[in-house]
Tab-separated table of C-alpha atoms in Angstrom:
chain	number	residue	atom	x	y	z
V	232	LYS	CA	20.811	5.889	30.038
V	233	LEU	CA	20.587	3.259	32.778
V	234	THR	CA	23.509	4.832	34.675
V	235	THR	CA	21.384	7.900	35.244
V	236	ILE	CA	18.566	6.022	37.151
V	237	ASN	CA	18.805	5.483	40.832
V	238	LEU	CA	16.942	2.332	41.820
V	239	ASN	CA	15.310	1.561	45.194
V	240	PRO	CA	15.028	-1.968	46.593
V	241	THR	CA	11.266	-2.039	45.710
V	242	ASP	CA	11.486	-0.768	42.231
V	243	LEU	CA	10.332	-3.361	39.619
V	244	LEU	CA	11.780	-3.896	36.145
V	245	VAL	CA	8.832	-4.118	33.601
V	246	SER	CA	8.452	-4.418	29.854
V	247	PHE	CA	5.349	-3.681	28.042
V	248	ASP	CA	4.611	-4.735	24.520
V	249	VAL	CA	1.877	-3.491	22.118
V	250	VAL	CA	0.051	-6.285	20.490
V	251	SER	CA	0.199	-6.016	16.718
V	252	LEU	CA	0.838	-2.269	16.753
V	253	PHE	CA	0.890	-1.151	13.117
V	254	THR	CA	-2.549	-2.888	12.141
V	255	ASN	CA	-4.165	-1.361	15.389
V	256	VAL	CA	-2.910	2.217	15.167
V	257	PRO	CA	-6.120	4.397	14.957
V	258	VAL	CA	-5.379	6.203	11.591
V	259	ASP	CA	-7.738	9.010	11.842
V	260	LYS	CA	-6.436	10.041	15.334
V	261	THR	CA	-2.853	9.761	14.056
V	262	LEU	CA	-3.618	12.037	11.048
V	263	SER	CA	-5.185	14.564	13.473
V	264	ILE	CA	-1.932	14.399	15.536
V	265	VAL	CA	0.184	14.971	12.561
V	266	LYS	CA	-1.886	17.875	11.305
V	267	ASN	CA	-1.658	19.472	14.688
V	268	LYS	CA	2.155	19.020	14.880
V	269	LEU	CA	2.469	20.593	11.252
V	270	GLU	CA	0.237	23.592	12.228
V	271	ASN	CA	2.506	24.220	15.120
V	272	ASP	CA	5.629	23.672	13.326
V	273	SER	CA	7.221	27.176	12.366
V	274	SER	CA	9.873	25.643	10.063
V	275	PHE	CA	7.246	23.662	8.051
V	276	LYS	CA	6.930	26.400	5.332
V	277	ASP	CA	10.776	26.356	4.951
V	278	ARG	CA	10.893	22.645	4.135
V	279	THR	CA	8.187	22.383	1.570
V	280	LYS	CA	6.038	24.570	-0.776
V	281	LEU	CA	2.974	22.612	0.155
V	282	ASN	CA	0.618	24.164	2.596
V	283	VAL	CA	-0.524	21.849	5.590
V	284	THR	CA	-3.970	21.164	3.961
V	285	ALA	CA	-2.376	19.970	0.725
V	286	PHE	CA	0.108	17.943	2.708
V	287	MET	CA	-2.624	16.263	4.732
V	288	GLU	CA	-4.743	15.454	1.761
V	289	LEU	CA	-1.549	13.619	0.147
V	290	LEU	CA	-0.827	11.893	3.394
V	291	THR	CA	-4.387	10.727	3.889
V	292	LEU	CA	-4.454	9.346	0.126
V	293	CYS	CA	-1.258	7.546	0.681
V	294	ILE	CA	-2.571	5.973	4.086
V	295	LYS	CA	-6.151	5.213	3.142
V	296	THR	CA	-5.671	3.611	-0.209
V	297	THR	CA	-3.757	0.685	0.597
V	298	TYR	CA	-5.049	-2.530	-0.946
V	299	PHE	CA	-3.955	-6.067	-1.546
V	300	GLN	CA	-4.931	-9.003	-3.702
V	301	LEU	CA	-5.918	-12.427	-2.619
V	302	GLU	CA	-6.307	-14.919	-5.500
V	303	ASN	CA	-8.597	-12.896	-8.015
V	304	ASP	CA	-10.093	-10.653	-5.382
V	305	PHE	CA	-8.831	-7.255	-4.249
V	306	TYR	CA	-9.380	-5.781	-0.610
V	307	GLN	CA	-8.855	-2.405	0.817
V	308	GLN	CA	-7.629	-2.188	4.384
V	309	ASP	CA	-10.257	-0.182	6.419
V	310	PHE	CA	-8.247	0.243	9.640
V	311	GLY	CA	-4.798	0.516	11.170
V	312	MET	CA	-1.642	0.965	9.114
V	313	ALA	CA	-0.647	-1.411	6.456
V	314	MET	CA	2.085	-4.024	6.976
V	315	GLY	CA	5.042	-3.207	4.550
V	316	SER	CA	4.257	0.355	4.075
V	317	SER	CA	7.183	2.946	4.579
V	318	LEU	CA	4.706	5.229	6.170
V	319	SER	CA	3.589	2.572	8.935
V	320	PRO	CA	6.745	2.761	11.227
V	321	ILE	CA	6.666	6.533	11.108
V	322	LYS	CA	2.999	7.179	11.714
V	323	SER	CA	2.910	4.301	14.343
V	324	ASN	CA	5.914	5.920	16.171
V	325	ILE	CA	4.197	9.248	16.083
V	326	PHE	CA	0.966	7.913	17.583
V	327	MET	CA	2.926	6.011	20.452
V	328	GLU	CA	4.920	9.168	21.267
V	329	TYR	CA	1.575	11.015	21.579
V	330	PHE	CA	0.236	8.194	23.842
V	331	GLY	CA	3.152	8.381	26.099
V	332	GLU	CA	3.193	12.236	26.256
V	333	THR	CA	-0.598	12.414	26.851
V	334	TYR	CA	-1.481	9.544	29.006
V	335	VAL	CA	1.581	7.881	30.580
V	336	LYS	CA	3.224	11.072	31.703
V	337	ASN	CA	-0.183	12.273	33.118
V	338	TYR	CA	-1.093	9.158	35.175
V	339	THR	CA	-1.317	9.668	38.984
V	340	ASN	CA	1.386	7.059	39.515
V	341	LYS	CA	3.556	7.175	36.755
V	342	PRO	CA	6.433	4.793	36.090
V	343	LYS	CA	10.073	6.085	37.108
V	344	ILE	CA	10.996	5.671	33.387
V	345	TRP	CA	9.139	4.782	30.229
V	346	TRP	CA	11.518	4.172	27.414
V	347	ARG	CA	9.999	2.879	24.068
V	348	TYR	CA	11.584	1.280	21.100
V	349	VAL	CA	8.542	1.206	18.450
V	350	ASP	CA	6.135	-1.108	20.213
V	351	ASP	CA	8.413	-2.254	23.153
V	352	VAL	CA	8.709	-0.512	26.316
V	353	PHE	CA	11.343	-0.649	29.055
V	354	SER	CA	10.024	0.587	32.406
V	355	VAL	CA	10.955	0.824	36.086
V	356	TRP	CA	7.638	0.796	38.387
V	357	PRO	CA	8.159	2.207	41.862
V	358	HIS	CA	4.583	1.832	43.303
V	359	GLY	CA	4.273	-1.942	43.942
V	360	GLN	CA	2.943	-4.821	41.921
V	361	ASP	CA	-0.643	-4.239	42.858
V	362	SER	CA	-0.766	-0.793	41.452
V	363	LEU	CA	1.060	-2.108	38.351
V	364	THR	CA	-2.120	-4.044	37.515
V	365	GLN	CA	-4.117	-1.056	37.710
V	366	PHE	CA	-1.752	0.815	35.426
V	367	LEU	CA	-1.848	-1.906	32.831
V	368	ASN	CA	-5.659	-1.898	33.001
V	369	PHE	CA	-5.486	1.884	32.526
V	370	LEU	CA	-3.229	1.468	29.485
V	371	ASN	CA	-5.596	-1.080	27.928
V	372	ASN	CA	-8.670	1.076	28.218
V	373	ILE	CA	-7.482	4.273	26.571
V	374	GLU	CA	-7.881	3.139	22.911
V	375	PRO	CA	-10.064	0.121	22.030
V	376	THR	CA	-7.380	-1.361	19.577
V	377	ILE	CA	-4.213	-0.523	21.431
V	378	LYS	CA	-3.601	-3.388	24.047
V	379	PHE	CA	-0.395	-3.851	26.003
V	380	THR	CA	1.004	-7.140	27.365
V	381	LEU	CA	3.352	-6.992	30.573
V	382	GLU	CA	6.406	-8.890	31.447
V	383	LEU	CA	7.826	-8.557	35.034
V	384	GLU	CA	11.315	-9.182	36.215
V	385	GLU	CA	12.194	-12.489	37.808
V	386	ASN	CA	15.145	-12.923	40.033
V	387	ASN	CA	15.846	-9.166	39.490
V	388	LYS	CA	16.344	-9.828	35.756
V	389	LEU	CA	14.391	-8.735	32.747
V	390	PRO	CA	15.039	-9.469	29.104
V	391	PHE	CA	14.225	-6.673	26.861
V	392	LEU	CA	14.868	-6.947	22.983
V	393	ASP	CA	18.282	-8.512	22.735
V	394	VAL	CA	19.433	-7.455	26.176
V	395	MET	CA	19.257	-9.121	29.634
V	396	VAL	CA	18.883	-6.343	32.231
V	397	SER	CA	19.812	-7.187	35.817
V	398	LYS	CA	19.058	-5.114	38.828
V	399	ASN	CA	21.491	-4.742	41.751
V	400	VAL	CA	20.956	-1.993	44.136
V	401	GLN	CA	23.912	-2.780	46.245
V	402	GLU	CA	26.470	-1.810	43.483
V	403	THR	CA	27.381	1.701	42.557
V	404	SER	CA	25.819	0.990	39.175
V	405	ASN	CA	22.245	-0.053	39.802
V	406	PHE	CA	21.956	-2.102	36.574
V	407	GLN	CA	24.029	-4.657	34.739
V	408	THR	CA	23.411	-5.719	31.038
V	409	ASN	CA	24.401	-8.515	28.971
V	410	LYS	CA	23.246	-10.067	25.630
V	411	GLY	CA	20.049	-12.123	26.033
V	412	ILE	CA	21.306	-15.132	24.143
V	413	ILE	CA	18.219	-17.424	24.490
V	414	LYS	CA	15.628	-14.781	23.601
V	415	SER	CA	17.706	-13.472	20.641
V	416	LEU	CA	18.096	-16.940	19.111
V	417	TYR	CA	14.377	-17.657	19.529
V	418	ASP	CA	13.254	-14.545	18.137
V	419	ARG	CA	15.593	-14.921	15.201
V	420	ALA	CA	14.267	-18.449	14.523
V	421	LYS	CA	10.700	-17.195	14.583
V	422	LEU	CA	11.450	-14.418	12.245
V	423	VAL	CA	13.056	-16.521	9.535
V	424	SER	CA	11.223	-19.832	9.831
V	425	SER	CA	8.837	-20.170	6.733
V	426	ASN	CA	6.377	-22.423	8.530
V	427	LEU	CA	5.530	-23.867	11.942
V	428	ASN	CA	7.217	-27.233	11.290
V	429	ILE	CA	10.528	-25.399	10.612
V	430	PHE	CA	10.264	-23.295	13.420
V	431	ASP	CA	9.771	-26.356	15.743
V	432	GLN	CA	12.947	-27.905	14.350
V	433	GLU	CA	14.791	-24.580	14.894
V	434	LYS	CA	13.499	-24.443	18.551
V	435	ASP	CA	14.718	-28.026	19.098
V	436	HIS	CA	18.068	-27.195	17.470
V	437	ILE	CA	18.627	-23.997	19.709
V	438	LYS	CA	17.732	-26.086	22.916
V	439	ASN	CA	20.258	-28.811	22.034
V	440	ILE	CA	22.891	-26.233	21.481
V	441	LEU	CA	22.196	-24.401	24.639
V	442	LYS	CA	22.067	-27.873	26.530
V	443	GLU	CA	25.555	-28.819	25.142
V	444	ASN	CA	26.713	-25.405	26.430
V	445	ALA	CA	25.585	-26.017	30.089
V	446	TYR	CA	22.485	-23.984	30.077
V	447	PRO	CA	19.950	-25.237	32.624
V	448	GLU	CA	17.174	-26.869	30.804
V	449	GLY	CA	14.412	-25.304	33.053
V	450	PHE	CA	15.892	-21.815	32.383
V	451	VAL	CA	15.887	-22.435	28.696
V	452	GLU	CA	12.355	-23.762	28.692
V	453	LYS	CA	10.922	-20.875	30.623
V	454	THR	CA	12.696	-18.277	28.385
């Protein structure tokens, strides 16, 4: 995909991240989006004997009756998608697809690209840094619970997921990619550590390994 993009020297690499997506997805709006999609899907009747109304009743039941137990008390989640539910990634993805198609694509100064993986977005911004701040404010004022953070390129480089993306407009290929070692190790440690003390130990371990392999200490700390 990157090979199809022509970069200008002033284009900025940017990543956006939705804060705690699953638990902040507006459920009623997402159900409405799903219902509208099904009503306009000519193949729906060929894939199930249920009509749309019955399907939506069952889907609503599955989404809105999530509960959990803490000690001797039971709680029902009254907003957002439940963590751990097999429906949560699907419905969150449907909502974010709608969000991009409805708001991002119709924004006056739209990004050159808006490529999303669940709650992480890789983007190229061609309108300058001042207007980027305005765009972020626009995104964060659409839905009360959907908030984005922003990470801007530094030294023509931007880490995205497990990849370091480098910008080079002088070359035939505008982008270079390589594995983002530091971020990958950090994210992995954060994922598997069962408490904060262990996580701190893992971070120190990673720093020592990188130092022994001649990674600049300042670069490691910053990343």
